Short mmCIF file of C-alpha atoms in Angstrom, two decimals:
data_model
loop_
_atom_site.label_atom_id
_atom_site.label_comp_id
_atom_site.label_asym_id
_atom_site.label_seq_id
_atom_site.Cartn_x
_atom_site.Cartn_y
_atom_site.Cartn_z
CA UNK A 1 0.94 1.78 4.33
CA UNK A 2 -0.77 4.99 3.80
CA UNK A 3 -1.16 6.03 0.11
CA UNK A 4 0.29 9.16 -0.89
CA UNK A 5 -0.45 9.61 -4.59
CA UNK A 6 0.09 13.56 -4.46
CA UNK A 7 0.95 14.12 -1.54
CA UNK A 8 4.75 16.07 -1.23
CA UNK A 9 7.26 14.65 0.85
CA UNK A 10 10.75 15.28 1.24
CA UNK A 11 13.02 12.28 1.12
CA UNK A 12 14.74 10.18 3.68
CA UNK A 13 18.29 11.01 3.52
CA UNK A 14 20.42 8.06 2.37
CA UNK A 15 18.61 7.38 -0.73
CA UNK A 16 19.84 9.66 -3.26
CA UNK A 17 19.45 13.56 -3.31
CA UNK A 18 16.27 14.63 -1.39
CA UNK A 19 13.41 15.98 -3.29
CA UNK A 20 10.26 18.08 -3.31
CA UNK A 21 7.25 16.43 -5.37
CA UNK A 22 4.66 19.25 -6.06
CA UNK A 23 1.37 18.44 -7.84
CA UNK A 24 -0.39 21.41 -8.97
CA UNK A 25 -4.02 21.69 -10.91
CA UNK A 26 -3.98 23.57 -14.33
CA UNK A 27 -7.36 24.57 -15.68
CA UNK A 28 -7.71 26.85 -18.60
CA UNK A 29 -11.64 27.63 -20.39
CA UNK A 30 -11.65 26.33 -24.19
CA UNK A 31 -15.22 27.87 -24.92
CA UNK A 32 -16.93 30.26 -23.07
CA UNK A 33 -17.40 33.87 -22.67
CA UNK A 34 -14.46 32.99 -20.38
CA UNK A 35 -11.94 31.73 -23.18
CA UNK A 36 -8.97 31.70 -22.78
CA UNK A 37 -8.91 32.56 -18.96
CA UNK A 38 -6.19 29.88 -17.27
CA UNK A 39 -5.34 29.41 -13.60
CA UNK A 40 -2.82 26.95 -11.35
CA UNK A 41 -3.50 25.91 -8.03
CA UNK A 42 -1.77 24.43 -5.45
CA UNK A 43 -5.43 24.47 -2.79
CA UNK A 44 -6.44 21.37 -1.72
CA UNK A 45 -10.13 22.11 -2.99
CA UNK A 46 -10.53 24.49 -6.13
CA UNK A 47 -13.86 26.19 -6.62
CA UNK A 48 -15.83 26.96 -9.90
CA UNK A 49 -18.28 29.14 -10.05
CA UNK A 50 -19.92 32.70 -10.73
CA UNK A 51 -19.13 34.64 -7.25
CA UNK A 52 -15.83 35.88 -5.77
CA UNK A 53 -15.22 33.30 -2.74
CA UNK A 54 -14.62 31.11 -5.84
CA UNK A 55 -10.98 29.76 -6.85
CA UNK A 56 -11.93 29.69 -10.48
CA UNK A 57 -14.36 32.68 -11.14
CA UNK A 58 -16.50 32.67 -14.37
CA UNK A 59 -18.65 35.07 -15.94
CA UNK A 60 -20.42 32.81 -17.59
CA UNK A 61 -24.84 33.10 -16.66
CA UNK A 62 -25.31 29.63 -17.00
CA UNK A 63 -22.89 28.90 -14.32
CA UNK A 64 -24.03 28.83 -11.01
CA UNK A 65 -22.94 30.87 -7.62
CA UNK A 66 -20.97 27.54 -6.61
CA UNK A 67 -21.13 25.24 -9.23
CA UNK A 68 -18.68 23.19 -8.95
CA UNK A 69 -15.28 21.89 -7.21
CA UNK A 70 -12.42 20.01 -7.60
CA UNK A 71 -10.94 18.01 -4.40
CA UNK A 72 -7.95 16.10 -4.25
CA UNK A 73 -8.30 12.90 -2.70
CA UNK A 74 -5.83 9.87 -2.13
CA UNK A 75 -6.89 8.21 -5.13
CA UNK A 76 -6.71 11.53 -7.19
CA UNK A 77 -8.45 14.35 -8.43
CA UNK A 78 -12.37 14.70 -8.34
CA UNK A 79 -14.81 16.67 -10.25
CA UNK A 80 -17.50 17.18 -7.91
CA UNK A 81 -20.92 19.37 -9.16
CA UNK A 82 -22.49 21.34 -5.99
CA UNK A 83 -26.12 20.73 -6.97
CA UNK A 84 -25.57 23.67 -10.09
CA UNK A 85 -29.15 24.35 -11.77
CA UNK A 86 -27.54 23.75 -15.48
CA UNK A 87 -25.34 21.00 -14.04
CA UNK A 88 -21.57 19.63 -14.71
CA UNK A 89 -20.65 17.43 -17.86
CA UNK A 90 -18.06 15.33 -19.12
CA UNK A 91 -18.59 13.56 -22.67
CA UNK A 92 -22.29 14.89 -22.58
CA UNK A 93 -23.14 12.87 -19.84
CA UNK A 94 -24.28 14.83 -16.82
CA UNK A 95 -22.17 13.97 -13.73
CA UNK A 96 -22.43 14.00 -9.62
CA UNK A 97 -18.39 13.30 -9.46
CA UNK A 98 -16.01 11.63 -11.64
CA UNK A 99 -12.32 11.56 -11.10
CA UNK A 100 -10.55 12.81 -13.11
CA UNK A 101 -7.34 11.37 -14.36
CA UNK A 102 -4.19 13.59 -14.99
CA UNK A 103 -5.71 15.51 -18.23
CA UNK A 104 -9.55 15.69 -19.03
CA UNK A 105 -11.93 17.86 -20.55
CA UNK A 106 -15.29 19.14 -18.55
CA UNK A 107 -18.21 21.52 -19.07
CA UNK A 108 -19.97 23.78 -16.21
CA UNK A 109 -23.43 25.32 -17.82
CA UNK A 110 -22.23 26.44 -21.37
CA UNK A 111 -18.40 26.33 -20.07
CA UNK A 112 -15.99 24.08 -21.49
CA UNK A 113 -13.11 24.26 -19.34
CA UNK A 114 -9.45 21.35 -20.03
CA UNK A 115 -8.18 19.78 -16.16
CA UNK A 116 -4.79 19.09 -16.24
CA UNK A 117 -2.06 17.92 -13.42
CA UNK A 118 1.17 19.70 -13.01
CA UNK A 119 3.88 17.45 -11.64
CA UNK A 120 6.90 19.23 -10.53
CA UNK A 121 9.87 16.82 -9.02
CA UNK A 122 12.53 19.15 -7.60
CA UNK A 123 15.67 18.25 -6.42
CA UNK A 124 16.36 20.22 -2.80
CA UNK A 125 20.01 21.38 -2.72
CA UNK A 126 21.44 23.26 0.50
CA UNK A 127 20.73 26.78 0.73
CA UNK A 128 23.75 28.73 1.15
CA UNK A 129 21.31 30.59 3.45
CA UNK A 130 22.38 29.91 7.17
CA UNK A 131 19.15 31.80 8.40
CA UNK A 132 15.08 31.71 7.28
CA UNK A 133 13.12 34.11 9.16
CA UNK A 134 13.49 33.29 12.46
CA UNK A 135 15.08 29.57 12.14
CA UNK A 136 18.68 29.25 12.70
CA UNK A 137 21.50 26.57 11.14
CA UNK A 138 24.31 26.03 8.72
CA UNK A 139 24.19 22.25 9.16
CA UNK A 140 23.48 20.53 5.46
CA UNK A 141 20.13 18.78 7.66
CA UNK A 142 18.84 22.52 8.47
CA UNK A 143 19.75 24.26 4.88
CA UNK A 144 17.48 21.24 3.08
CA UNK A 145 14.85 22.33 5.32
CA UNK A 146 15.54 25.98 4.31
CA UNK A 147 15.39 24.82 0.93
CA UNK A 148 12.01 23.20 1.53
CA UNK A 149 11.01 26.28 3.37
CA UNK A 150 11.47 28.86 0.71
CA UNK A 151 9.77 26.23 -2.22
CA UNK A 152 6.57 25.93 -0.26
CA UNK A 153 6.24 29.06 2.03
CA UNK A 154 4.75 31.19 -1.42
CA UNK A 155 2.45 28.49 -2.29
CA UNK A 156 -1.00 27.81 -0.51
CA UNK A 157 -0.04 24.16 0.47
CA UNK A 158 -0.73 22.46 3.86
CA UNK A 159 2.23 21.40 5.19
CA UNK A 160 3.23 18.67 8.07
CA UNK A 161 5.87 19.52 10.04
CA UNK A 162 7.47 16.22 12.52
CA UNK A 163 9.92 15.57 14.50
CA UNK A 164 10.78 15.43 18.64
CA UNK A 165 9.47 17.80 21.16
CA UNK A 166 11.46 20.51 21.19
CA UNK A 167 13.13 20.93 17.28
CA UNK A 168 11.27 24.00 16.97
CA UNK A 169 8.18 23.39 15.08
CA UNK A 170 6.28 26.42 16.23
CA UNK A 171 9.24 28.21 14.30
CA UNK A 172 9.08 26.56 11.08
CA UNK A 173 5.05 27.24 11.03
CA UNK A 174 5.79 31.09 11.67
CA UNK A 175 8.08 30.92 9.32
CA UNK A 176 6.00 29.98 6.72
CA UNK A 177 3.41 32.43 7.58
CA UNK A 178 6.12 35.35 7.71
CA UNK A 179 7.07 34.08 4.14
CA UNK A 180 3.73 33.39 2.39
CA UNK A 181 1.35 35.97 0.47
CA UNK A 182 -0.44 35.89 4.03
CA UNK A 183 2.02 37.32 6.01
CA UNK A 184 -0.54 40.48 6.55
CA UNK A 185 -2.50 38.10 8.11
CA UNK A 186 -3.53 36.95 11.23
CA UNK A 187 -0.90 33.79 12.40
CA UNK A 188 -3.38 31.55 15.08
CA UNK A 189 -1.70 28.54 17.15
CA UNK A 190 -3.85 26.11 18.46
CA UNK A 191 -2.65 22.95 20.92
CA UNK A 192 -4.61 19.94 19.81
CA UNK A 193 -3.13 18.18 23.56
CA UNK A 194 -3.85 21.11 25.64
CA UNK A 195 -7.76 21.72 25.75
CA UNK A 196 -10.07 19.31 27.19
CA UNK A 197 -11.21 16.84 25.22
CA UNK A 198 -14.91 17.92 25.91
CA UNK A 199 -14.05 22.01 24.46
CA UNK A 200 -12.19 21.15 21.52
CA UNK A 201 -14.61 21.55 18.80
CA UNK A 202 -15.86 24.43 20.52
CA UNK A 203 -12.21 25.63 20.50
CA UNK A 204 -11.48 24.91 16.83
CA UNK A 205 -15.05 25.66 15.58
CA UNK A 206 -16.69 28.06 17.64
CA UNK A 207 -19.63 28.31 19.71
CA UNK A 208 -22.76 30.12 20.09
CA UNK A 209 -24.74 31.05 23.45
CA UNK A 210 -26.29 28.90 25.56
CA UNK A 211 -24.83 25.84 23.53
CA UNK A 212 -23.69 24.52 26.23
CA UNK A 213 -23.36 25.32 29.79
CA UNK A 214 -21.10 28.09 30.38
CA UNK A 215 -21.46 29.09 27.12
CA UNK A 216 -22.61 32.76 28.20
CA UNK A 217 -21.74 34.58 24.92
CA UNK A 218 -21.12 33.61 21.21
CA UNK A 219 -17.62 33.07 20.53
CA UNK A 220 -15.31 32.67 17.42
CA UNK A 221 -13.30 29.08 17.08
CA UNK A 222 -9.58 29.40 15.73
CA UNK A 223 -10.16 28.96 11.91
CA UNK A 224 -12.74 32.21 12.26
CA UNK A 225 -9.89 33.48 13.85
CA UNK A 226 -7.01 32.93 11.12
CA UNK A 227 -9.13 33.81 8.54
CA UNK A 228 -7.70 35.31 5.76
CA UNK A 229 -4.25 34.32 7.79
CA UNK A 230 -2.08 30.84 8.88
CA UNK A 231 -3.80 28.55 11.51
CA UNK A 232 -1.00 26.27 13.16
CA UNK A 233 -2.38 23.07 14.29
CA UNK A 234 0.10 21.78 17.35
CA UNK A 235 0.46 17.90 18.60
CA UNK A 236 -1.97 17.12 15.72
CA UNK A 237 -1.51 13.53 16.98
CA UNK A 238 -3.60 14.26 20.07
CA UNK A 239 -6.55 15.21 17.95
CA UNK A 240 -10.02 12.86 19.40
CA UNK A 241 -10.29 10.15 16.92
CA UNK A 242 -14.40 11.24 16.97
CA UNK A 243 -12.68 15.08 15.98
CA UNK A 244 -11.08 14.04 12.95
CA UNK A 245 -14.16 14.00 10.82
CA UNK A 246 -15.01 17.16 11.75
CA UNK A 247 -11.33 18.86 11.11
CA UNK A 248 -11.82 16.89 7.58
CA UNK A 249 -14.64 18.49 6.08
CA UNK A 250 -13.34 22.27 7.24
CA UNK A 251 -10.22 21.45 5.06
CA UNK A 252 -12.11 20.16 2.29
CA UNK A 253 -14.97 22.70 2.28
CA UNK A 254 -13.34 25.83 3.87
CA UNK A 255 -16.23 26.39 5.96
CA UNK A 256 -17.28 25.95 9.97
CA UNK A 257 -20.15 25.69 11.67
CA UNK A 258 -20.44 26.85 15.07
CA UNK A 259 -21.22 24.29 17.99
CA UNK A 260 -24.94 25.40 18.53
CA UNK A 261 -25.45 27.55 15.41
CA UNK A 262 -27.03 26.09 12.05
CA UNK A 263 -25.57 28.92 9.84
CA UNK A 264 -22.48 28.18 8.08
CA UNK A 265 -19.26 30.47 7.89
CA UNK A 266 -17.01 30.58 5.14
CA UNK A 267 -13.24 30.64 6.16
CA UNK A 268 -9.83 31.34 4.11
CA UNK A 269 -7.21 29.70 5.74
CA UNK A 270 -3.57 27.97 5.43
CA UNK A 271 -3.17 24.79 8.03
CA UNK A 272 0.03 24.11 9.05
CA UNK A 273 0.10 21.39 11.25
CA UNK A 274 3.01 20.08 13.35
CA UNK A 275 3.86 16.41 16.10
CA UNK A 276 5.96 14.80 17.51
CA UNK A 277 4.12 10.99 16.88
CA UNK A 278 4.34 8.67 14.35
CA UNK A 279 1.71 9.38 12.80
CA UNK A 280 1.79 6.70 9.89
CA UNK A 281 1.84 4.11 12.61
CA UNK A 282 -1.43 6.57 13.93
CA UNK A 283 -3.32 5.58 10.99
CA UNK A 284 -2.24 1.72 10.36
CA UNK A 285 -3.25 1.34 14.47
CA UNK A 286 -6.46 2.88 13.41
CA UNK A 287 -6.22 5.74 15.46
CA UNK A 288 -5.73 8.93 13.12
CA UNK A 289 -7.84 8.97 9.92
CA UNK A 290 -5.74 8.12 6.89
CA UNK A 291 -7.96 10.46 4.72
CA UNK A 292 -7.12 13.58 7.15
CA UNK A 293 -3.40 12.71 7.35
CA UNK A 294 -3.18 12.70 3.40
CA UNK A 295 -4.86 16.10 3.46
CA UNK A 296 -2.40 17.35 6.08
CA UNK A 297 0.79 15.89 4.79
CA UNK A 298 0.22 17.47 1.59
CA UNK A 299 4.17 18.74 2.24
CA UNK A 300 5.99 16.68 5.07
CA UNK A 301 8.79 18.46 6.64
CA UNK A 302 10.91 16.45 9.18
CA UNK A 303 13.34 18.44 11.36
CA UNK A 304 16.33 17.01 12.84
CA UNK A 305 16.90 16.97 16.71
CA UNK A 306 19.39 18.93 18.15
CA UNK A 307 21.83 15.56 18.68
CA UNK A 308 21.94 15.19 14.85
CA UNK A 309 23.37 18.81 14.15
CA UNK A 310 25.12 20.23 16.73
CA UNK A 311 27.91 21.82 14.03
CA UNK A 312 24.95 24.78 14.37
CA UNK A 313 25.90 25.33 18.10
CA UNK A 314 28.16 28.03 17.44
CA UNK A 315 25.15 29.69 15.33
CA UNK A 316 22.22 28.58 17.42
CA UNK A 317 23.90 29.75 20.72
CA UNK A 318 24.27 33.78 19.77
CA UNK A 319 21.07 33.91 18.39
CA UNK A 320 19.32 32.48 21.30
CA UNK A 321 21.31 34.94 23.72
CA UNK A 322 20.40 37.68 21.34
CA UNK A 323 16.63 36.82 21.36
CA UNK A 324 16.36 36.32 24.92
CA UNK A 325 13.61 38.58 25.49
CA UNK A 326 15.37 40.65 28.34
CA UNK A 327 18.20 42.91 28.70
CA UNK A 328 21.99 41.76 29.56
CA UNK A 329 25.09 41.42 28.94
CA UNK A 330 26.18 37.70 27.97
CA UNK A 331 27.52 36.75 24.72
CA UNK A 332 28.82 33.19 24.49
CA UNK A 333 30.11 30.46 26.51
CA UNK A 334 32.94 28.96 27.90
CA UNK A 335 35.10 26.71 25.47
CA UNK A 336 34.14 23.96 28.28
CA UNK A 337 30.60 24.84 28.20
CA UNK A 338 30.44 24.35 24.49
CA UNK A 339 32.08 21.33 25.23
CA UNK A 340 29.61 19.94 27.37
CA UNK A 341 27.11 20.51 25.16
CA UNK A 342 28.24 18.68 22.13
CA UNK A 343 28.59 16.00 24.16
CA UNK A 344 24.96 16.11 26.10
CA UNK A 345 22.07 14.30 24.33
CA UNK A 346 19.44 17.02 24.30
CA UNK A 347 16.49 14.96 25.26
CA UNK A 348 14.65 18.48 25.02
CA UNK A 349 16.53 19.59 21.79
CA UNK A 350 16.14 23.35 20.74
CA UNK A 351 14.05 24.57 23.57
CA UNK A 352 15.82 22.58 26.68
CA UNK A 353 18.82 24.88 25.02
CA UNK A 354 17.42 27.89 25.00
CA UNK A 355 15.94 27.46 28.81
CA UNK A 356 19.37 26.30 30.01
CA UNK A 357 20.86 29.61 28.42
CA UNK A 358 18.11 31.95 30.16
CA UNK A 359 18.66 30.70 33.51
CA UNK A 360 22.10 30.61 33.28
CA UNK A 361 22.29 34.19 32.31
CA UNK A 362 21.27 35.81 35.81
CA UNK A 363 24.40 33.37 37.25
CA UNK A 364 27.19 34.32 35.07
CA UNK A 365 29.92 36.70 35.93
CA UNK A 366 31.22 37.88 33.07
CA UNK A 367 29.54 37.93 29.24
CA UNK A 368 30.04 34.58 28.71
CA UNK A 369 28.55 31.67 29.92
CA UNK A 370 30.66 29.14 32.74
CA UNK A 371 30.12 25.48 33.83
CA UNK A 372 29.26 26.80 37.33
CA UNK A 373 26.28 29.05 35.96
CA UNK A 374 24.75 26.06 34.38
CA UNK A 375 21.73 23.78 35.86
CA UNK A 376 22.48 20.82 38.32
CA UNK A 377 21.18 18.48 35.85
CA UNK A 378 23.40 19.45 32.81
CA UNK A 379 26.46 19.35 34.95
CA UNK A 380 25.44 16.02 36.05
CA UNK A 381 25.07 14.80 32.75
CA UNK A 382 29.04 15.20 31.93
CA UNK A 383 30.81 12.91 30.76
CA UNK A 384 32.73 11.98 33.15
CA UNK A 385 29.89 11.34 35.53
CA UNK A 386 27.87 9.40 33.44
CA UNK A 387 27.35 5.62 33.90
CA UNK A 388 29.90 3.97 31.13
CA UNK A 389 27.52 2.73 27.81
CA UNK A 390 28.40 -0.31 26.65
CA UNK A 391 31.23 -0.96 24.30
CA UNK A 392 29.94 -1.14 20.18
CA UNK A 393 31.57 -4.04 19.79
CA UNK A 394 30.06 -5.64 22.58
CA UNK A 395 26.12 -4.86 21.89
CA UNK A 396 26.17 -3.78 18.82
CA UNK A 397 27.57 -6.25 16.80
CA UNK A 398 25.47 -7.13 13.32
CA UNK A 399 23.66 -3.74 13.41
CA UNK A 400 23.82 -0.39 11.23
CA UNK A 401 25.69 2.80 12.41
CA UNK A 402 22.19 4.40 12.62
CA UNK A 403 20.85 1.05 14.68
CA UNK A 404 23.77 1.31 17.00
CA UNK A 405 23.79 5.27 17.46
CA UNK A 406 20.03 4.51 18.52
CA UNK A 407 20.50 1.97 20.99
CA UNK A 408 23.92 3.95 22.25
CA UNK A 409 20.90 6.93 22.94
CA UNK A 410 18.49 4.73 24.05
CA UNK A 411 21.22 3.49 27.55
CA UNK A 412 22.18 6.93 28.15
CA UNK A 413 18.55 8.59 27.79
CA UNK A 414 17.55 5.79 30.41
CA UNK A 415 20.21 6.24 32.73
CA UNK A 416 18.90 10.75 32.68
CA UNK A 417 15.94 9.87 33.31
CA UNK A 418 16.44 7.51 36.07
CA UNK A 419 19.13 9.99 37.84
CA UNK A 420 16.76 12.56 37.36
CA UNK A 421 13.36 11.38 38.78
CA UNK A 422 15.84 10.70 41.98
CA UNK A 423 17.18 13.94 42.53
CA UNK A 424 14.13 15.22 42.00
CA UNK A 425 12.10 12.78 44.47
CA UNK A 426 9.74 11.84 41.89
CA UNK A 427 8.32 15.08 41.16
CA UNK A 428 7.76 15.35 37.58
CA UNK A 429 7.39 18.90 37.28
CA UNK A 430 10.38 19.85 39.15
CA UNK A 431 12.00 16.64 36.48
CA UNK A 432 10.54 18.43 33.31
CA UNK A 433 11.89 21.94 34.22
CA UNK A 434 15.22 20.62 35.44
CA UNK A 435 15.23 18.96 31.91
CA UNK A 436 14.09 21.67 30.15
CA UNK A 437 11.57 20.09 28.21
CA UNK A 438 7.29 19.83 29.32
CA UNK A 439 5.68 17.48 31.46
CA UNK A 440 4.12 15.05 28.81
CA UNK A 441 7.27 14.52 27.13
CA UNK A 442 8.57 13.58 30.60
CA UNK A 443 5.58 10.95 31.01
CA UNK A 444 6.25 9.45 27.65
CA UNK A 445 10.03 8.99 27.71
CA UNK A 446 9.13 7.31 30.92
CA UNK A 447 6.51 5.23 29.54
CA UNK A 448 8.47 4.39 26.41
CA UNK A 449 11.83 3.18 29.06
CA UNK A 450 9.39 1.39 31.46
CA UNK A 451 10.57 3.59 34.42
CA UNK A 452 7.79 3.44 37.26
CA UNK A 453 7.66 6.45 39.36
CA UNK A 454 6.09 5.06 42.46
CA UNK A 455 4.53 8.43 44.42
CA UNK A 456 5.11 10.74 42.08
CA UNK A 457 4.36 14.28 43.01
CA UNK A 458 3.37 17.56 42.00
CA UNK A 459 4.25 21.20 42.72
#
């Protein structure tokens, strides 16, 4: 298992209230021209030294520009000295790095400066809030989140956001943006899955000309980009293993060097980062770095799918016809519309809603929504045209409600897929829009129910 010794997570439901563990640094100068100065952090990586890029300026003239740092690793804090000229000391024994502990005393040049850890264990009760920023639900799963939200948004942690395609993940990282000190800022969203796997670093890092060919003209990576702002790291679990070390040091040392360039730029970002894998079972397969998933999941935020809280349909379908991004005149649904939907699976979750809203907009008659206006494939998926699951009593038997529900899902989710890829003669991205999710999570809920698509086509 991967160790999280200060990393924040919020709590499985089921075992007890769900809480927020924050872990803060506390460092206050005990002798010094600087006495009496005292700062908390939430950064990953604190700086100390004399110049303003610094976390933890000090006046001090036997400190140097960037003396020293403090990083927080898996196995805790450590005091690390960045080659100073009058060097870093604990007990009067010059150091490289030490960890620290939870409380210790250090000295940087003639500075004398007490380390302390701030844990903070807070409990996360339901907002009464039914709405943050741009996120919509009044289902107890969605106000915890809220709760989250609002704890974490004002502080400078990195935060993990999981959970299916399609929950809305995007959101929750704008959200925190829109809610943090760096709201002014720029807000920069880069696909890890979506760029070739050869222009990725050039993509995240930059590039300058001639590095490579087509490289006609120095360009800025992403983090450049969000500097000073929020960079949101999408399907973090497609990130090249050979990548990760690269991503690592930029979060530990806030800086980026540009593919072709030997000069190194200084960047101020937030990383929010945001998939739909496993990405515990990443790192125990060897295949995501356990030291860059402990600096990513500093805060973990898992959002429900759409299945698990569909009490927020009467909220969540409004505000999607309200934020539909074009002019008319439909309101609601049909009390048999709404019906259908509680009862559909959501394979897509938030955004296979909101696409079956927009096209069924142009096709109602009135303001609200009918069954007729809706897609071919959600009207297949009724009820009463859907292959009978078994009984629980007669496949179930011995397991949990949660085992059950799953493997309840798992015989209608194969039976969609399998009616779908047939009406839509094996073209999979005619199957992903009729579905209303994208193409990869089409391939991989085919993968995952061992459904071969023999032919399959393209538009």
């Amino acid at each position: 298992m991967v160790e999280r010794e200060i990393t924040s997570l919020l709590n499985e439901r089921g075992a007890g209230r769900p809480q927020l563990h924050l872990r803060r640094l506390a460092l206050t100068v005990l002798d010094g021209p600087d006495a009496g100065q005292t700062a908390v952090f939430d950064h990953d990586v604190v700086r100390i030294g004399a110049i303003e890029t610094n976390e933890f300026v000090l006046t001090d003239p036997t400190v140097s520009r960037r003396h020293a740092e403090i990083v927080r690793t898996p196995d805790g804090p450590l005091l690390r000295d960045l080659g100073s000229t009058n060097g870093s000391f604990i007990d009067q024994v010059r150091i490289r790095e030490v960890f620290l502990g939870e409380r210790r005393r250090f000295r940087v040049g003639k500075t004398e400066i007490a380390f302390t850890l701030r844990d903070e264990v807070v409990d996360i009760v339901p907002t009464e809030a039914t709405r943050f920023e741009g996120l919509v639900g009044g289902s107890v799963a969605m106000r915890e989140v809220f709760g989250v939200l609002e704890r974490v948004a004002r502080t400078e942690l990195t935060v993990l956001v999981t959970g299916e395609t399609g929950t809305g993940k995007e959101l929750v990282s704008r959200a925190i943006h829109d809610h943090s000190p760096r709201r002014a800022g720029p807000f920069v969203v880069f696909d890890c899955g979506a760029v070739a796997r050869n222009l990725i670093e050039s993509e995240l890092f930059g590039h300058e000309r001639g590095a490579f060919t087509g490289a006609v003209q120095a360009r800025a990576g992403v983090f450049e980009q969000a500097d000073g702002g929020t960079i949101f790291l999408d399907e973090l679990g497609e990130l090249p293993l050979e990548l990760q070390p690269t991503l690592l040091r930029v979060l530990e040392q806030r800086e980026v060097r540009r593919v072709g360039d030997r000069k190194v730029r200084q960047v101020d970002v937030r990383v929010v980062a945001a998939t739909n894998r496993d990405l515990h079972q990443l790192v125990d397969e060897g295949k995501f770095r356990q030291d860059l998933f402990y600096r990513l999941a500093v805060v973990e935020v898992r959002l429900p799918s759409l299945r698990d809280r569909l009490e927020d349909l009467p909220l969540l379908i409004p505000h999607l016809l309200q934020t539909a991004g074009f002019p008319h005149a439909v309101s609601g649904v049909a009390a048999e519309v709404e019906l259908l939907f509680r009862s559909y699976h959501w394979p897509g979750n938030l955004r296979e809603l909101r696409n079956v809203l927009l096209r069924a907009i142009p096709f109602s008659n009135g303001d609200h929504i009918d069954l007729q206006s809706l897609p071919d494939a959600l009207r297949a998926a009724r009820p009463t045209h859907a292959t009978p699951v078994p009984a629980p009593h007669a496949s179930t038997s011995g397991l949990t409600y949660h085992e059950a529900k799953e493997q309840l899902i798992d015989v209608f989710e194969k039976r969609y897929l399998e009616d779908l890829v047939e009406r839509c003669e094996a073209n999979l991205s005619r199957a992903a829009r009729e579905a209303g999710v994208d193409r990869k999570t089409i391939a991989r809920m085919l993968k995952r129910h061992n459904i071969h698509v023999r032919g399959g086509t393209e538009d």
